[in-house]
Amino acid sequence: MGRRDGHAVSRRQALRLAGTGLGLAVLGAGAWGCTPEEETGASGGGTTPGGKGGDTDKGGDTFTTPPPGTAPQPLWQQKTANDDLAGIHALAVIGDTVVVSGDPLVGRDAVSGKEKWSRPGVTIPGAKLITGGGTLYLASAEYDGDVVGLDPATGKETWRSRLGKEYEQPRPIAADDRHVYVLAGILEEDLSSPTNVIAAIDTTSGKIAWREQRDKGTEEFGITAAVVGGRLAYTDYRKNVTVRDAATGRQLWTKKIGRSNYYRFAVHEDLVIVPDGERLRAFALAAGTERWSLANEEFTWFNDPQVLDGVLYASDSAYGMWAVDPGTGKRIWHNKDLVGSAAEAWQFAKVGGTLYGATEHDKKGGVHAFDAATGKLRWTYNDNTGDSEKWYVVAAGKRLAVMHAERLYALPAV
């Protein structure tokens, strides 16, 4: 569909709409006593090259491996416009491009950190970076009901569609090769939206493939979604787990759980795995039957799990780390020796035999590196800036894209 010129939006309107989509919606020797300047190199968004004589990637950049127990130094750092509102979808690596949610939306080369493109005013505040079929999908900043698709390599708009004027600001929550899935409020005459719909937009034609009105009382915020095996699964702040047929939108099942799912749940083959207080629970995607349940210690709850290379990883509220067989729920290892040395990880990445965990607000946090085979803590990177914002980590080849507050780093994945 045709593009439009930008329209001015009042600050009140922008804040109201940003709030509606807030939850809807892909590192230095700091831990070892260096100052932030020593850790991150030149200030002002400059690029800091890696050392010599170490690993070399296809870009020709060479970096060293630090001694055991020592965190690596960043290969480069850059400033970002991160507003810290997009949850797990605030940082994404698509091909060789690193993208951070914010205004302007910027794509950087993962090897050098150099800016590849910049798009001011392209999406709403707190937009989730939703990718599918090589396209980055975003809610339009014009608040006109459009959903736009960008080429992540160039930042150019390649796709645009619209749900309809009767809906309030559709926001992408998931995507695959066939559809981009959105959530939107149904506008009443008084411009309120007490009910909402979930819909699928065809990525080829831009037309609505299906739309289903959600049950009354369901919220428009707090949605976390994933597409797997022809199913669209999502959770919300109302403690629901719901699965729909991705081709038709038909609701297959929904279940109540005992604890809200804040950031992510895990999917593995034909299972959806959610943290539910002191247990991890796995449900069959097709029918919702519970396949397995793994109990933690009393008064110790699991944090959001993630499946990487066929293993489920999760931290817990007692600073423990778990590795679990996602098909059976059997424990592979449980490291209980991290109290005082590590914070709870909420996002994971894995490169080779090392598991990386990004933490939230903790002086002992940052990015932890664990031995993936045993869960033993290898090192922790922290930039020592004192910022309380959460950390993010995403694998980027032989590197890690790491974000903290309004700083973006590249760490060697060693």
Tab-separated table of C-alpha atoms in Angstrom:
chain	number	residue	atom	x	y	z
A	1	MET	CA	0.000	0.000	0.000
A	2	GLY	CA	1.145	3.547	-0.620
A	3	ARG	CA	3.350	5.439	1.782
A	4	ARG	CA	2.243	8.518	3.646
A	5	ASP	CA	3.988	11.706	4.724
A	6	GLY	CA	4.446	12.041	8.490
A	7	HIS	CA	1.756	13.756	10.561
A	8	ALA	CA	2.342	15.694	13.764
A	9	VAL	CA	1.135	13.921	16.894
A	10	SER	CA	0.507	15.730	20.164
A	11	ARG	CA	2.655	14.771	23.125
A	12	ARG	CA	-0.430	13.689	25.072
A	13	GLN	CA	-1.583	11.438	22.222
A	14	ALA	CA	1.863	9.965	21.776
A	15	LEU	CA	2.181	9.164	25.455
A	16	ARG	CA	-1.305	7.631	25.563
A	17	LEU	CA	-0.677	5.403	22.579
A	18	ALA	CA	2.812	4.498	23.715
A	19	GLY	CA	1.372	3.434	27.049
A	20	THR	CA	-1.213	1.271	25.324
A	21	GLY	CA	1.460	-0.627	23.407
A	22	LEU	CA	3.997	-0.720	26.185
A	23	GLY	CA	3.927	-4.418	26.930
A	24	LEU	CA	2.867	-5.679	23.542
A	25	ALA	CA	4.811	-6.095	21.678
A	26	VAL	CA	14.820	-9.803	19.511
A	27	LEU	CA	31.122	-5.874	27.778
A	28	GLY	CA	35.374	-4.951	29.401
A	29	ALA	CA	36.924	-5.928	32.493
A	30	GLY	CA	34.386	-4.025	34.566
A	31	ALA	CA	33.810	-6.894	36.961
A	32	TRP	CA	37.533	-6.936	37.657
A	33	GLY	CA	38.112	-3.377	38.785
A	34	CYS	CA	38.575	-1.200	35.672
A	35	THR	CA	36.928	2.164	35.287
A	36	PRO	CA	34.161	2.603	32.693
A	37	GLU	CA	36.591	4.528	30.476
A	38	GLU	CA	39.135	1.745	30.599
A	39	GLU	CA	36.486	-0.864	29.901
A	40	THR	CA	34.660	0.650	26.980
A	41	GLY	CA	37.332	2.678	25.223
A	42	ALA	CA	36.693	6.055	23.648
A	43	SER	CA	33.625	7.970	24.800
A	44	GLY	CA	31.027	9.662	22.627
A	45	GLY	CA	30.062	6.541	20.687
A	46	GLY	CA	33.515	5.895	19.257
A	47	THR	CA	34.635	2.517	18.020
A	48	THR	CA	37.155	0.547	20.033
A	49	PRO	CA	39.012	-2.157	18.077
A	50	GLY	CA	39.866	-5.526	19.521
A	51	GLY	CA	43.324	-6.766	20.327
A	52	LYS	CA	45.729	-8.661	18.073
A	53	GLY	CA	46.675	-12.254	17.860
A	54	GLY	CA	43.365	-13.912	18.661
A	55	ASP	CA	40.333	-15.164	16.790
A	56	THR	CA	39.602	-13.807	13.312
A	57	ASP	CA	36.179	-13.702	11.658
A	58	LYS	CA	35.095	-13.191	8.062
A	59	GLY	CA	35.302	-9.407	8.487
A	60	GLY	CA	39.038	-9.641	9.130
A	61	ASP	CA	38.733	-8.341	12.684
A	62	THR	CA	40.992	-10.038	15.199
A	63	PHE	CA	40.382	-10.241	18.923
A	64	THR	CA	42.070	-11.959	21.810
A	65	THR	CA	40.831	-14.425	24.384
A	66	PRO	CA	41.379	-13.172	27.955
A	67	PRO	CA	42.800	-15.452	30.651
A	68	PRO	CA	40.411	-17.717	32.560
A	69	GLY	CA	38.190	-15.853	35.016
A	70	THR	CA	38.575	-12.506	33.248
A	71	ALA	CA	35.856	-10.810	31.232
A	72	PRO	CA	36.777	-9.689	27.697
A	73	GLN	CA	37.002	-6.069	26.650
A	74	PRO	CA	34.409	-4.697	24.218
A	75	LEU	CA	35.403	-4.710	20.572
A	76	TRP	CA	33.416	-1.510	20.077
A	77	GLN	CA	30.791	0.638	21.768
A	78	GLN	CA	28.158	3.027	20.457
A	79	LYS	CA	25.454	5.236	21.878
A	80	THR	CA	21.850	4.192	21.251
A	81	ALA	CA	18.383	5.712	21.499
A	82	ASN	CA	17.135	2.745	23.559
A	83	ASP	CA	14.050	3.707	25.572
A	84	ASP	CA	14.043	0.416	27.525
A	85	LEU	CA	10.332	-0.151	26.813
A	86	ALA	CA	10.337	-3.089	24.392
A	87	GLY	CA	11.314	-5.946	26.720
A	88	ILE	CA	13.071	-8.881	25.077
A	89	HIS	CA	12.430	-7.313	21.663
A	90	ALA	CA	14.462	-4.158	22.338
A	91	LEU	CA	17.631	-5.600	20.759
A	92	ALA	CA	17.810	-7.735	17.618
A	93	VAL	CA	20.511	-9.198	15.386
A	94	ILE	CA	19.250	-9.840	11.848
A	95	GLY	CA	21.936	-11.217	9.560
A	96	ASP	CA	24.976	-9.007	10.154
A	97	THR	CA	22.918	-6.033	11.365
A	98	VAL	CA	22.293	-5.027	14.988
A	99	VAL	CA	19.106	-3.018	15.590
A	100	VAL	CA	17.985	-1.272	18.784
A	101	SER	CA	14.389	-0.184	19.434
A	102	GLY	CA	14.202	3.608	19.768
A	103	ASP	CA	14.029	6.840	17.820
A	104	PRO	CA	15.842	7.026	15.518
A	105	LEU	CA	15.814	3.357	14.649
A	106	VAL	CA	19.415	2.527	13.714
A	107	GLY	CA	21.002	-0.494	12.068
A	108	ARG	CA	24.697	-1.104	12.781
A	109	ASP	CA	27.242	-3.482	11.336
A	110	ALA	CA	27.800	-6.235	13.889
A	111	VAL	CA	31.541	-6.476	13.133
A	112	SER	CA	32.540	-2.812	13.104
A	113	GLY	CA	29.697	-1.093	14.964
A	114	LYS	CA	29.426	1.450	12.156
A	115	GLU	CA	26.017	2.848	11.291
A	116	LYS	CA	24.495	1.230	8.201
A	117	TRP	CA	21.227	3.187	8.251
A	118	SER	CA	19.092	5.430	10.433
A	119	ARG	CA	15.310	5.958	10.330
A	120	PRO	CA	13.912	8.720	12.576
A	121	GLY	CA	10.175	8.738	13.266
A	122	VAL	CA	9.528	5.333	11.721
A	123	THR	CA	7.781	3.627	14.652
A	124	ILE	CA	6.050	4.223	17.982
A	125	PRO	CA	7.911	4.515	21.327
A	126	GLY	CA	8.560	1.107	22.870
A	127	ALA	CA	8.088	-0.742	19.568
A	128	LYS	CA	9.012	-4.406	19.641
A	129	LEU	CA	11.483	-5.514	16.976
A	130	ILE	CA	9.480	-8.344	15.394
A	131	THR	CA	11.102	-10.258	12.532
A	132	GLY	CA	9.783	-12.889	10.135
A	133	GLY	CA	10.924	-14.039	6.708
A	134	GLY	CA	13.863	-11.623	6.812
A	135	THR	CA	11.646	-8.544	7.338
A	136	LEU	CA	11.484	-6.284	10.388
A	137	TYR	CA	7.860	-5.411	11.250
A	138	LEU	CA	6.917	-2.299	13.226
A	139	ALA	CA	3.859	-0.277	14.184
A	140	SER	CA	3.822	2.962	12.198
A	141	ALA	CA	4.791	6.132	14.054
A	142	GLU	CA	1.958	7.974	12.290
A	143	TYR	CA	-0.651	6.317	14.544
A	144	ASP	CA	-2.718	5.642	11.422
A	145	GLY	CA	-3.224	1.899	11.811
A	146	ASP	CA	-0.412	0.977	9.425
A	147	VAL	CA	2.130	-1.767	9.995
A	148	VAL	CA	5.385	-1.253	8.113
A	149	GLY	CA	8.056	-3.732	7.056
A	150	LEU	CA	11.720	-2.751	6.728
A	151	ASP	CA	14.670	-4.444	5.090
A	152	PRO	CA	16.998	-4.817	8.123
A	153	ALA	CA	20.088	-4.603	5.899
A	154	THR	CA	19.204	-1.172	4.485
A	155	GLY	CA	16.430	0.215	6.690
A	156	LYS	CA	14.288	0.821	3.589
A	157	GLU	CA	10.548	0.256	3.718
A	158	THR	CA	9.617	-2.829	1.691
A	159	TRP	CA	6.091	-3.538	2.919
A	160	ARG	CA	3.053	-1.771	4.363
A	161	SER	CA	-0.398	-2.887	5.383
A	162	ARG	CA	-3.346	-1.747	7.443
A	163	LEU	CA	-5.801	-3.446	9.742
A	164	GLY	CA	-8.524	-0.797	9.348
A	165	LYS	CA	-9.694	2.548	10.748
A	166	GLU	CA	-11.984	0.882	13.262
A	167	TYR	CA	-8.968	-0.417	15.192
A	168	GLU	CA	-6.612	1.440	17.477
A	169	GLN	CA	-2.913	1.241	16.618
A	170	PRO	CA	-2.199	-2.405	15.707
A	171	ARG	CA	1.072	-3.615	17.193
A	172	PRO	CA	2.999	-6.631	15.857
A	173	ILE	CA	3.532	-9.386	18.430
A	174	ALA	CA	4.998	-12.172	16.245
A	175	ALA	CA	5.757	-13.026	12.612
A	176	ASP	CA	6.646	-15.929	10.357
A	177	ASP	CA	7.087	-16.398	6.609
A	178	ARG	CA	3.331	-16.187	5.929
A	179	HIS	CA	1.883	-13.751	8.455
A	180	VAL	CA	2.614	-10.893	10.784
A	181	TYR	CA	0.407	-11.228	13.867
A	182	VAL	CA	-0.929	-8.070	15.483
A	183	LEU	CA	-3.022	-7.007	18.447
A	184	ALA	CA	-5.307	-3.974	18.272
A	185	GLY	CA	-8.087	-2.335	20.280
A	186	ILE	CA	-11.577	-2.059	18.798
A	187	LEU	CA	-12.480	1.644	18.770
A	188	GLU	CA	-15.853	2.665	20.183
A	189	GLU	CA	-17.663	5.935	19.414
A	190	ASP	CA	-16.088	7.573	22.469
A	191	LEU	CA	-12.630	6.458	21.169
A	192	SER	CA	-12.229	3.977	23.996
A	193	SER	CA	-11.213	0.380	23.256
A	194	PRO	CA	-12.610	-1.956	25.937
A	195	THR	CA	-12.229	-4.983	23.654
A	196	ASN	CA	-9.469	-6.019	21.290
A	197	VAL	CA	-8.664	-8.339	18.427
A	198	ILE	CA	-5.774	-10.521	17.443
A	199	ALA	CA	-5.244	-10.726	13.690
A	200	ALA	CA	-2.922	-12.110	11.023
A	201	ILE	CA	-1.862	-10.018	8.029
A	202	ASP	CA	-0.669	-11.841	4.911
A	203	THR	CA	2.959	-10.885	4.282
A	204	THR	CA	2.560	-11.211	0.511
A	205	SER	CA	-0.645	-9.287	-0.159
A	206	GLY	CA	-0.780	-7.101	2.947
A	207	LYS	CA	-4.412	-8.130	3.431
A	208	ILE	CA	-5.981	-9.471	6.599
A	209	ALA	CA	-5.839	-13.278	6.612
A	210	TRP	CA	-7.956	-13.611	9.760
A	211	ARG	CA	-9.030	-11.666	12.830
A	212	GLU	CA	-10.539	-12.917	16.066
A	213	GLN	CA	-12.034	-10.895	18.882
A	214	ARG	CA	-10.515	-11.812	22.205
A	215	ASP	CA	-12.590	-12.553	25.285
A	216	LYS	CA	-13.917	-9.611	27.253
A	217	GLY	CA	-11.658	-8.652	30.108
A	218	THR	CA	-8.443	-9.550	28.293
A	219	GLU	CA	-5.843	-6.816	28.234
A	220	GLU	CA	-4.123	-5.194	25.280
A	221	PHE	CA	-0.796	-5.126	27.078
A	222	GLY	CA	1.576	-7.668	28.549
A	223	ILE	CA	1.474	-9.971	25.526
A	224	THR	CA	4.381	-12.279	24.733
A	225	ALA	CA	3.968	-14.418	21.608
A	226	ALA	CA	5.745	-17.026	19.487
A	227	VAL	CA	4.922	-18.979	16.321
A	228	VAL	CA	5.900	-22.641	16.143
A	229	GLY	CA	4.618	-25.706	14.302
A	230	GLY	CA	1.685	-23.895	12.729
A	231	ARG	CA	0.535	-22.583	16.107
A	232	LEU	CA	0.485	-19.061	17.555
A	233	ALA	CA	1.084	-19.202	21.303
A	234	TYR	CA	0.928	-16.229	23.650
A	235	THR	CA	0.751	-15.338	27.341
A	236	ASP	CA	-0.423	-12.196	29.095
A	237	TYR	CA	-0.451	-10.372	32.424
A	238	ARG	CA	-3.827	-11.967	33.210
A	239	LYS	CA	-2.004	-15.279	33.740
A	240	ASN	CA	-3.375	-16.903	30.591
A	241	VAL	CA	-1.635	-19.230	28.154
A	242	THR	CA	-3.456	-19.348	24.803
A	243	VAL	CA	-2.742	-21.203	21.546
A	244	ARG	CA	-4.409	-20.558	18.164
A	245	ASP	CA	-4.147	-22.161	14.761
A	246	ALA	CA	-1.769	-19.823	12.909
A	247	ALA	CA	-3.492	-20.406	9.544
A	248	THR	CA	-7.078	-19.717	10.629
A	249	GLY	CA	-6.923	-17.939	13.979
A	250	ARG	CA	-9.141	-20.557	15.613
A	251	GLN	CA	-8.466	-20.771	19.345
A	252	LEU	CA	-7.322	-24.288	20.179
A	253	TRP	CA	-7.088	-23.903	23.934
A	254	THR	CA	-6.384	-21.518	26.784
A	255	LYS	CA	-5.302	-22.185	30.358
A	256	LYS	CA	-4.848	-20.228	33.555
A	257	ILE	CA	-1.496	-20.358	35.298
A	258	GLY	CA	-0.641	-19.162	38.782
A	259	ARG	CA	1.867	-16.460	37.931
A	260	SER	CA	2.137	-13.774	35.257
A	261	ASN	CA	4.589	-14.375	32.453
A	262	TYR	CA	6.527	-11.149	32.099
A	263	TYR	CA	9.149	-11.534	29.392
A	264	ARG	CA	9.204	-14.850	27.593
A	265	PHE	CA	8.142	-18.447	27.537
A	266	ALA	CA	9.920	-21.248	25.680
A	267	VAL	CA	8.831	-23.401	22.754
A	268	HIS	CA	10.328	-26.734	21.766
A	269	GLU	CA	9.015	-28.943	18.964
A	270	ASP	CA	5.361	-29.553	19.951
A	271	LEU	CA	5.579	-27.987	23.419
A	272	VAL	CA	5.098	-24.578	24.999
A	273	ILE	CA	6.976	-24.242	28.303
A	274	VAL	CA	6.046	-21.564	30.847
A	275	PRO	CA	7.340	-20.594	34.292
A	276	ASP	CA	4.568	-20.902	36.857
A	277	GLY	CA	5.915	-19.861	40.226
A	278	GLU	CA	7.835	-22.751	41.747
A	279	ARG	CA	7.371	-24.933	38.647
A	280	LEU	CA	8.229	-25.079	34.986
A	281	ARG	CA	5.259	-26.504	33.063
A	282	ALA	CA	5.189	-27.901	29.529
A	283	PHE	CA	1.929	-28.078	27.555
A	284	ALA	CA	1.243	-29.791	24.240
A	285	LEU	CA	0.718	-27.147	21.568
A	286	ALA	CA	-2.066	-29.103	19.878
A	287	ALA	CA	-4.317	-29.911	22.836
A	288	GLY	CA	-2.990	-28.102	25.905
A	289	THR	CA	-2.434	-31.266	27.911
A	290	GLU	CA	0.354	-30.976	30.473
A	291	ARG	CA	3.333	-33.113	29.381
A	292	TRP	CA	5.661	-32.481	32.281
A	293	SER	CA	6.242	-30.308	35.320
A	294	LEU	CA	9.521	-29.563	37.098
A	295	ALA	CA	9.361	-28.362	40.701
A	296	ASN	CA	11.817	-25.973	42.332
A	297	GLU	CA	12.455	-25.610	46.051
A	298	GLU	CA	9.699	-24.128	48.187
A	299	PHE	CA	9.359	-20.338	47.830
A	300	THR	CA	11.801	-20.359	44.904
A	301	TRP	CA	10.294	-19.401	41.564
A	302	PHE	CA	11.614	-19.883	38.076
A	303	ASN	CA	12.403	-16.950	35.831
A	304	ASP	CA	11.708	-16.893	32.102
A	305	PRO	CA	13.151	-19.942	30.280
A	306	GLN	CA	14.808	-20.116	26.879
A	307	VAL	CA	15.638	-23.108	24.639
A	308	LEU	CA	19.022	-22.913	22.889
A	309	ASP	CA	20.595	-25.780	20.925
A	310	GLY	CA	18.022	-28.212	22.276
A	311	VAL	CA	18.511	-27.388	25.960
A	312	LEU	CA	16.215	-25.316	28.169
A	313	TYR	CA	17.982	-22.789	30.409
A	314	ALA	CA	16.438	-20.805	33.256
A	315	SER	CA	17.510	-18.941	36.375
A	316	ASP	CA	15.536	-18.818	39.604
A	317	SER	CA	14.898	-16.440	42.486
A	318	ALA	CA	17.540	-18.141	44.650
A	319	TYR	CA	20.232	-17.222	42.079
A	320	GLY	CA	20.317	-20.797	40.827
A	321	MET	CA	20.873	-21.758	37.174
A	322	TRP	CA	19.139	-24.705	35.509
A	323	ALA	CA	19.664	-26.754	32.368
A	324	VAL	CA	16.724	-28.998	31.503
A	325	ASP	CA	15.791	-31.447	28.745
A	326	PRO	CA	12.872	-29.543	27.158
A	327	GLY	CA	11.253	-32.720	25.831
A	328	THR	CA	11.051	-34.551	29.157
A	329	GLY	CA	11.578	-31.954	31.888
A	330	LYS	CA	14.510	-33.915	33.322
A	331	ARG	CA	17.213	-31.848	34.991
A	332	ILE	CA	20.599	-31.855	33.258
A	333	TRP	CA	22.317	-29.682	35.857
A	334	HIS	CA	21.421	-27.214	38.592
A	335	ASN	CA	24.090	-24.778	39.775
A	336	LYS	CA	23.256	-23.550	43.298
A	337	ASP	CA	26.648	-21.921	43.951
A	338	LEU	CA	25.965	-18.479	42.441
A	339	VAL	CA	24.726	-16.610	45.535
A	340	GLY	CA	26.960	-13.581	46.032
A	341	SER	CA	28.673	-13.981	42.673
A	342	ALA	CA	25.895	-13.682	40.092
A	343	ALA	CA	22.529	-12.029	39.535
A	344	GLU	CA	19.407	-13.623	38.060
A	345	ALA	CA	19.637	-13.836	34.268
A	346	TRP	CA	16.511	-12.948	32.275
A	347	GLN	CA	17.806	-13.313	28.696
A	348	PHE	CA	20.214	-15.891	27.265
A	349	ALA	CA	22.447	-16.411	24.256
A	350	LYS	CA	24.722	-19.347	23.442
A	351	VAL	CA	27.869	-19.504	21.319
A	352	GLY	CA	29.832	-22.744	21.209
A	353	GLY	CA	30.155	-24.196	24.687
A	354	THR	CA	29.394	-20.956	26.523
A	355	LEU	CA	26.001	-19.770	27.756
A	356	TYR	CA	25.598	-16.016	28.258
A	357	GLY	CA	22.991	-14.515	30.564
A	358	ALA	CA	21.937	-10.865	30.764
A	359	THR	CA	20.638	-9.679	34.127
A	360	GLU	CA	18.419	-6.933	35.448
A	361	HIS	CA	19.109	-4.521	38.305
A	362	ASP	CA	21.938	-5.911	40.396
A	363	LYS	CA	25.459	-4.693	41.190
A	364	LYS	CA	26.706	-8.246	40.702
A	365	GLY	CA	24.960	-8.469	37.346
A	366	GLY	CA	25.715	-7.500	33.774
A	367	VAL	CA	26.448	-10.308	31.338
A	368	HIS	CA	27.417	-13.640	32.903
A	369	ALA	CA	29.323	-16.316	30.979
A	370	PHE	CA	28.570	-19.883	32.069
A	371	ASP	CA	30.046	-23.200	31.014
A	372	ALA	CA	27.058	-24.621	29.130
A	373	ALA	CA	27.973	-28.186	30.097
A	374	THR	CA	28.119	-27.604	33.874
A	375	GLY	CA	26.598	-24.186	34.622
A	376	LYS	CA	29.824	-23.016	36.244
A	377	LEU	CA	30.276	-19.245	36.159
A	378	ARG	CA	33.278	-18.266	33.999
A	379	TRP	CA	33.176	-14.473	34.189
A	380	THR	CA	30.903	-11.456	34.514
A	381	TYR	CA	31.059	-8.297	32.438
A	382	ASN	CA	29.725	-5.054	33.909
A	383	ASP	CA	30.442	-1.556	32.608
A	384	ASN	CA	30.417	-0.078	36.159
A	385	THR	CA	28.295	2.877	35.056
A	386	GLY	CA	25.802	2.358	37.864
A	387	ASP	CA	22.812	2.557	35.516
A	388	SER	CA	19.877	0.543	36.847
A	389	GLU	CA	18.414	-0.408	33.460
A	390	LYS	CA	18.328	-4.065	32.482
A	391	TRP	CA	21.003	-5.702	30.314
A	392	TYR	CA	20.390	-7.395	26.957
A	393	VAL	CA	22.435	-9.981	25.092
A	394	VAL	CA	21.995	-11.482	21.602
A	395	ALA	CA	24.432	-13.713	19.701
A	396	ALA	CA	25.955	-12.171	16.555
A	397	GLY	CA	28.233	-14.762	14.997
A	398	LYS	CA	31.452	-14.871	17.012
A	399	ARG	CA	30.311	-11.789	18.881
A	400	LEU	CA	27.699	-10.800	21.399
A	401	ALA	CA	25.560	-7.729	20.889
A	402	VAL	CA	25.136	-6.338	24.386
A	403	MET	CA	23.050	-3.363	25.472
A	404	HIS	CA	22.838	-1.505	28.759
A	405	ALA	CA	20.890	1.742	29.149
A	406	GLU	CA	21.821	3.804	26.076
A	407	ARG	CA	25.074	1.992	25.319
A	408	LEU	CA	25.554	-0.786	22.782
A	409	TYR	CA	28.628	-3.012	22.987
A	410	ALA	CA	30.122	-5.869	21.001
A	411	LEU	CA	31.876	-8.526	23.073
A	412	PRO	CA	33.905	-11.414	21.695
A	413	ALA	CA	32.005	-14.635	22.331
A	414	VAL	CA	34.760	-16.705	23.908
